[in-house]
PDB file of C-alpha atoms in Angstrom:
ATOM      1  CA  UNK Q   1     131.948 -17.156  54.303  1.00 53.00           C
ATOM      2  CA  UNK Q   2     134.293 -17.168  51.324  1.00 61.00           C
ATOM      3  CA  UNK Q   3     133.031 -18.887  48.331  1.00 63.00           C
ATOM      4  CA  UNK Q   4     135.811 -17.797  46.191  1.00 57.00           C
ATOM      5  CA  UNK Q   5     138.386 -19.463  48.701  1.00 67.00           C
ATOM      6  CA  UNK Q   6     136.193 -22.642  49.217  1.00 79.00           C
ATOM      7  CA  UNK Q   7     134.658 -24.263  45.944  1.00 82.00           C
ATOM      8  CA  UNK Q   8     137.190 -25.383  42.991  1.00 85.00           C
ATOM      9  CA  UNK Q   9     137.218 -22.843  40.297  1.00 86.00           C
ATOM     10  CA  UNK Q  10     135.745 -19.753  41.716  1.00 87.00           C
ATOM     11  CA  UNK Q  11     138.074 -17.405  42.247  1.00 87.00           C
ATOM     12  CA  UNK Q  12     137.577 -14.296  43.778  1.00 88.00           C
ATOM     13  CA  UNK Q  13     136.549 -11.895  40.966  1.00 90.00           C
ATOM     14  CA  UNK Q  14     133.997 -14.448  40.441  1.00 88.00           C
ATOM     15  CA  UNK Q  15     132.731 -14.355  43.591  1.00 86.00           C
ATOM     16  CA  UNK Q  16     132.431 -11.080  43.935  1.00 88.00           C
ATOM     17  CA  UNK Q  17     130.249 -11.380  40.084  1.00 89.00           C
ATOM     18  CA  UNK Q  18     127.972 -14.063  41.532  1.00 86.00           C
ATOM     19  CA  UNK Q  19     127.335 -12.464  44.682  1.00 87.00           C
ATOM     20  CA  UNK Q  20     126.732  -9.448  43.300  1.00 88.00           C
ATOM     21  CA  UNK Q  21     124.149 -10.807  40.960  1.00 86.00           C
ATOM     22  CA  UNK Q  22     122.495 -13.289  43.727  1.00 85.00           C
ATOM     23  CA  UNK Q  23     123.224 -11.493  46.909  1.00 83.00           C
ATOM     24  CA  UNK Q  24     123.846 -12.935  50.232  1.00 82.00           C
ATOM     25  CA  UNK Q  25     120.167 -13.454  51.470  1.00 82.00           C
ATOM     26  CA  UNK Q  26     118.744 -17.269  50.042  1.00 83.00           C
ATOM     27  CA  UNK Q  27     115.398 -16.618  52.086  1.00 82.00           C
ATOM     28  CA  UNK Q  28     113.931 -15.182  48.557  1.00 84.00           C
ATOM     29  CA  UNK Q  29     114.025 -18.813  46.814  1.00 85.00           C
ATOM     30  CA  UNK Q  30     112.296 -21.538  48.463  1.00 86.00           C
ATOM     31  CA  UNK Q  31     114.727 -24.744  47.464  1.00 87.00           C
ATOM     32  CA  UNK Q  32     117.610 -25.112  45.678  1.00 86.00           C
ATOM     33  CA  UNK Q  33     115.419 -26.174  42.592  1.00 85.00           C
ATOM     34  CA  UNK Q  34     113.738 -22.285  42.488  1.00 84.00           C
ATOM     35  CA  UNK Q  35     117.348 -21.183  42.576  1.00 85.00           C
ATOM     36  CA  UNK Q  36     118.843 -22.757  39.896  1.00 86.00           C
ATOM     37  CA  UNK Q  37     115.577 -22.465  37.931  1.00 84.00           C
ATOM     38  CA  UNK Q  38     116.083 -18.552  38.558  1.00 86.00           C
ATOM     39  CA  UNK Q  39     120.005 -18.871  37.436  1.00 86.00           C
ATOM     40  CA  UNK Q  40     118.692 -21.031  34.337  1.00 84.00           C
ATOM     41  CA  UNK Q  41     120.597 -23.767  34.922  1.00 85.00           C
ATOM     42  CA  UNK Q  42     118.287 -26.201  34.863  1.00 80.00           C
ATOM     43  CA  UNK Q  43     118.132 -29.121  32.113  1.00 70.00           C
ATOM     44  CA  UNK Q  44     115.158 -28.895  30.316  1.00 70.00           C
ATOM     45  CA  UNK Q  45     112.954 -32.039  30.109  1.00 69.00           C
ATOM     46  CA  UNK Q  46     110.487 -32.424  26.527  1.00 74.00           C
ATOM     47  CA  UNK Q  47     108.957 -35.572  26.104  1.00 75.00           C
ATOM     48  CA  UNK Q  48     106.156 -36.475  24.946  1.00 78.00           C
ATOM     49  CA  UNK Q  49     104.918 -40.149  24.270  1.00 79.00           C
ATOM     50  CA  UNK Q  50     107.951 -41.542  25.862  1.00 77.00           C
ATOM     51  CA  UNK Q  51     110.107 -39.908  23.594  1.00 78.00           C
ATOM     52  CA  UNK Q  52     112.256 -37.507  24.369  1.00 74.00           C
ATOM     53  CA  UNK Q  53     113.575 -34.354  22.358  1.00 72.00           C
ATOM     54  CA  UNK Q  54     116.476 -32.583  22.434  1.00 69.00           C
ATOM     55  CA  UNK Q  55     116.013 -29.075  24.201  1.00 70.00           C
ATOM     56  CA  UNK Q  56     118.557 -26.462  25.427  1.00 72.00           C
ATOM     57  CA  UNK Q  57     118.908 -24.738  28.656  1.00 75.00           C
ATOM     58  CA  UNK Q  58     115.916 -22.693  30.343  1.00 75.00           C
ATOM     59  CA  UNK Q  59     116.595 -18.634  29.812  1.00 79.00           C
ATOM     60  CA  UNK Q  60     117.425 -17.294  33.213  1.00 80.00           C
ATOM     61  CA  UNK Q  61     119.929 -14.882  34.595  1.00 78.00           C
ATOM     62  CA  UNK Q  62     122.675 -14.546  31.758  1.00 83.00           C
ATOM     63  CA  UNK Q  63     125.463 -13.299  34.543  1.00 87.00           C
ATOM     64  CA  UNK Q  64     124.972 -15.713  36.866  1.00 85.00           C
ATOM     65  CA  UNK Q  65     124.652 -18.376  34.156  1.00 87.00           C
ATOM     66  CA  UNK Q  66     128.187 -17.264  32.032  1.00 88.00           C
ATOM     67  CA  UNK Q  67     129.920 -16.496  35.457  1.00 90.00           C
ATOM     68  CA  UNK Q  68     129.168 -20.094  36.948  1.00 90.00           C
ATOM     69  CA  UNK Q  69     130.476 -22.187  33.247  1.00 90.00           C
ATOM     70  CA  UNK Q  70     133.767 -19.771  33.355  1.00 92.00           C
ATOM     71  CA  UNK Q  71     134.265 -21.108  36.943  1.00 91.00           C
ATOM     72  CA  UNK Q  72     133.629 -24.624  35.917  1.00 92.00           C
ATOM     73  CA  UNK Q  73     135.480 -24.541  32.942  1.00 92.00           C
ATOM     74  CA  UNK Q  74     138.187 -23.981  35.241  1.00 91.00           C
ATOM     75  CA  UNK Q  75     136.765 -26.379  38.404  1.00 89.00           C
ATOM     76  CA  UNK Q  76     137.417 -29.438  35.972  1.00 90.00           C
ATOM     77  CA  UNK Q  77     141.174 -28.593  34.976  1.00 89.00           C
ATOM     78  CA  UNK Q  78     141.547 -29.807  38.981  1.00 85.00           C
ATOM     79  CA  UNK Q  79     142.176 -33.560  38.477  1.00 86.00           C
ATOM     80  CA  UNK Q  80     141.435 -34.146  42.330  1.00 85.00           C
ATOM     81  CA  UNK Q  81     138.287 -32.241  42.347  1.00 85.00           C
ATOM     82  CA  UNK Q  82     134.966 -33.911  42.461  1.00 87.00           C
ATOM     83  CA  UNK Q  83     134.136 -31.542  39.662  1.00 90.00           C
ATOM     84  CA  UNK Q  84     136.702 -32.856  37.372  1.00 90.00           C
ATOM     85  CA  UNK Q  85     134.882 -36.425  38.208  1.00 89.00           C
ATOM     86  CA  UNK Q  86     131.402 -35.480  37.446  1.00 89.00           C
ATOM     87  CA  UNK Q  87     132.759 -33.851  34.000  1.00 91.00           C
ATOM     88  CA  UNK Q  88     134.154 -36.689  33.192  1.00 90.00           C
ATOM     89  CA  UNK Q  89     131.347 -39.335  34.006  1.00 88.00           C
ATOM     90  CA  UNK Q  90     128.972 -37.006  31.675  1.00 88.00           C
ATOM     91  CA  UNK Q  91     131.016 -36.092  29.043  1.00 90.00           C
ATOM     92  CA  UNK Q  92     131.184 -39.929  28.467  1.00 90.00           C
ATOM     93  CA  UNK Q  93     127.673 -39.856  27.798  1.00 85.00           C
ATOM     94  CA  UNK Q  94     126.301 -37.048  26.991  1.00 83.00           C
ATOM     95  CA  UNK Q  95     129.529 -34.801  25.548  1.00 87.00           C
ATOM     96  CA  UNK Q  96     131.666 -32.287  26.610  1.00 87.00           C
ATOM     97  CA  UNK Q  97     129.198 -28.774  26.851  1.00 87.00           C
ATOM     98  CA  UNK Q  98     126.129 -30.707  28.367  1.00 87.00           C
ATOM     99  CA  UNK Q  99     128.804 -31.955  30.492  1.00 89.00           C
ATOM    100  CA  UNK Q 100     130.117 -28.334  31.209  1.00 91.00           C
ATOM    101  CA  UNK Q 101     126.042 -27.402  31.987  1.00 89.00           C
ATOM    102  CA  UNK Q 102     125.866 -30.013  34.296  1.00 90.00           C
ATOM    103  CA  UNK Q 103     129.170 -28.869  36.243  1.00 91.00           C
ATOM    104  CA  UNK Q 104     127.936 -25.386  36.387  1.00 92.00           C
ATOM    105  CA  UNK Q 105     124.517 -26.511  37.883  1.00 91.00           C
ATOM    106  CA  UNK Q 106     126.526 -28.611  41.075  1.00 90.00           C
ATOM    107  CA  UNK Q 107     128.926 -25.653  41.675  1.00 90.00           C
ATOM    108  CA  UNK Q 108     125.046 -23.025  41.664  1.00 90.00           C
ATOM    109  CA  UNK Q 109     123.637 -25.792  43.902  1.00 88.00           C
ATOM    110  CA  UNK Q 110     127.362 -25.937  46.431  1.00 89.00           C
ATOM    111  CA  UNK Q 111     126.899 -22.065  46.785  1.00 88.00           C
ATOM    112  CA  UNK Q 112     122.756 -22.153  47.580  1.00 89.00           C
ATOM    113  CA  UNK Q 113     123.735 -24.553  50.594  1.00 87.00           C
ATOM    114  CA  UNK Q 114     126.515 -22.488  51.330  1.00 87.00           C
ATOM    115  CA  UNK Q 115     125.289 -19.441  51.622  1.00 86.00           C
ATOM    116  CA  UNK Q 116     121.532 -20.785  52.915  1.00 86.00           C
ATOM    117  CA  UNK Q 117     122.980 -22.742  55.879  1.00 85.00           C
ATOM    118  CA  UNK Q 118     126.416 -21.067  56.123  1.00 83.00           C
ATOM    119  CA  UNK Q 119     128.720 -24.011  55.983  1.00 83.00           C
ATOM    120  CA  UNK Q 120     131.450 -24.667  54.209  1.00 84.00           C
ATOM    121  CA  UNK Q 121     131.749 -26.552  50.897  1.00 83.00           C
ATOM    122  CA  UNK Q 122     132.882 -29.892  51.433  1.00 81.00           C
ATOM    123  CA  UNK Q 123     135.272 -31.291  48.800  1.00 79.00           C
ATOM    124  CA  UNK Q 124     133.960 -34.964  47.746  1.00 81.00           C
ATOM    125  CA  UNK Q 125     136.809 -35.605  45.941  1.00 74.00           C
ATOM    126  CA  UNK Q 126     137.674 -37.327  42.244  1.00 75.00           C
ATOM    127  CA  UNK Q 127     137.029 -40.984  43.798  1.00 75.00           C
ATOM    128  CA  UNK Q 128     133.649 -40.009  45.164  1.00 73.00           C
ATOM    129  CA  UNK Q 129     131.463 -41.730  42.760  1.00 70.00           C
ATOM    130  CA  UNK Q 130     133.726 -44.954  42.849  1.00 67.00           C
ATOM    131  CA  UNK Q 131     133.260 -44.985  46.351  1.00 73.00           C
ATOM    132  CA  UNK Q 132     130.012 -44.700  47.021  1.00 72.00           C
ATOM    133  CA  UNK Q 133     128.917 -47.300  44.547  1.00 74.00           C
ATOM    134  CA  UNK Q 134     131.361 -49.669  45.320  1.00 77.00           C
ATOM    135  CA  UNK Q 135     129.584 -52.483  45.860  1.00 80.00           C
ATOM    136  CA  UNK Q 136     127.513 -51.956  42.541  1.00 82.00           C
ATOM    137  CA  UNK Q 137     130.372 -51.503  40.730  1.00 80.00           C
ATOM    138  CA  UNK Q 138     131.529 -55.148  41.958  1.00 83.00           C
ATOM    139  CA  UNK Q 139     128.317 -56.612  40.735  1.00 85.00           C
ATOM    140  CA  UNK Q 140     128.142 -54.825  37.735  1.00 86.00           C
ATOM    141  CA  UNK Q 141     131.316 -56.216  36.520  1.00 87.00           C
ATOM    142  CA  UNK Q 142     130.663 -59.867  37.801  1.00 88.00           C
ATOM    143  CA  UNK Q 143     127.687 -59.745  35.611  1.00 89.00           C
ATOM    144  CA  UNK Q 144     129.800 -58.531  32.251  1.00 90.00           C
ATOM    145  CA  UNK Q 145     132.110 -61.598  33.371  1.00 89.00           C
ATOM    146  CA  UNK Q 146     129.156 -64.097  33.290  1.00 89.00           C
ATOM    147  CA  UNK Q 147     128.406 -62.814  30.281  1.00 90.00           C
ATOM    148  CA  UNK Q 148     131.673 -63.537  28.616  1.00 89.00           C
ATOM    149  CA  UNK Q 149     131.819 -66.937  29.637  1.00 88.00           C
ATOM    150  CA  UNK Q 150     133.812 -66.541  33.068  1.00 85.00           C
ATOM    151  CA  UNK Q 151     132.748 -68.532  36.391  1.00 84.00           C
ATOM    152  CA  UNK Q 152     133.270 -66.130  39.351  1.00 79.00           C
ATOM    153  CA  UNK Q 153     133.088 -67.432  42.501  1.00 79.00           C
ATOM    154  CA  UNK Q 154     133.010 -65.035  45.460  1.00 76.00           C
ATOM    155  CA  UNK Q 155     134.749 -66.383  48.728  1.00 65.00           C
TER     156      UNK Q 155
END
């Protein structure tokens, strides 16, 4: 399997850096949660009382962690990549590097699965989100209508 040939934005002198860092065999990690806890990819989550505080990433493997936000830095220049939709749905709200973090941790998740089961990545494309909440989308802006005023009537 070819990582560097499958998944936006690794190319193959990446590849070659992650796998030389991970290695081929996923048996060592038990989900994809120890994994990208091992890369330190993981967002960190400090609350306490219901409030939550701002906190960075967890310390893991520096390689595989620098390797993986070169290769999305470049996975969201790809307009029709699902990456390039995920960026842009948390950059929104959370800004550009957490963003960036958050890019990095989906491709380290794609290449667990790929190399753990041995399929190939499958590209979900830029539209994926709007399609697979489509019909919450639909109510979502009904309701913002309602709220300004507007009667919508569905038929």
């Amino acid at each position: 399997m070819s990582i560097s040939r499958q998944i936006p934005g690794i190319g193959k002198k990446s590849a070659e850096r992650l796998l030389a860092e991970i290695g081929i065999e996923m048996d060592q990690f038990k989900d994809q949660s120890q994994f990208s806890s091992w890369a330190g990819l993981v967002p960190e989550c400090k609350e306490s009382a219901g409030k939550k505080m701002s906190t960075r990433i967890r310390k893991g493997n520096q390689h595989v962690k620098s390797v993986l936000v070169e290769c999305a830095r470049s996975a969201i220049r790809n307009k029709k990549s699902y990456f390039y939709s995920r960026y842009q749905r948390i950059a929104a709200r959370r800004g550009g590097k957490r963003a960036l973090i958050a890019v990095a941790h989906s491709m380290l998740i794609a290449v667990y699965h790929i190399l753990k089961e041995l399929q190939p990545y499958k590209e979900l494309g830029y539209d994926y989100y709007d399609t697979c909440n489509h019909e919450k989308i639909i109510q979502r802006n009904i309701r913002s209508l309602e709220r300004l005023g507007v009667n919508v009537v569905i038929g």
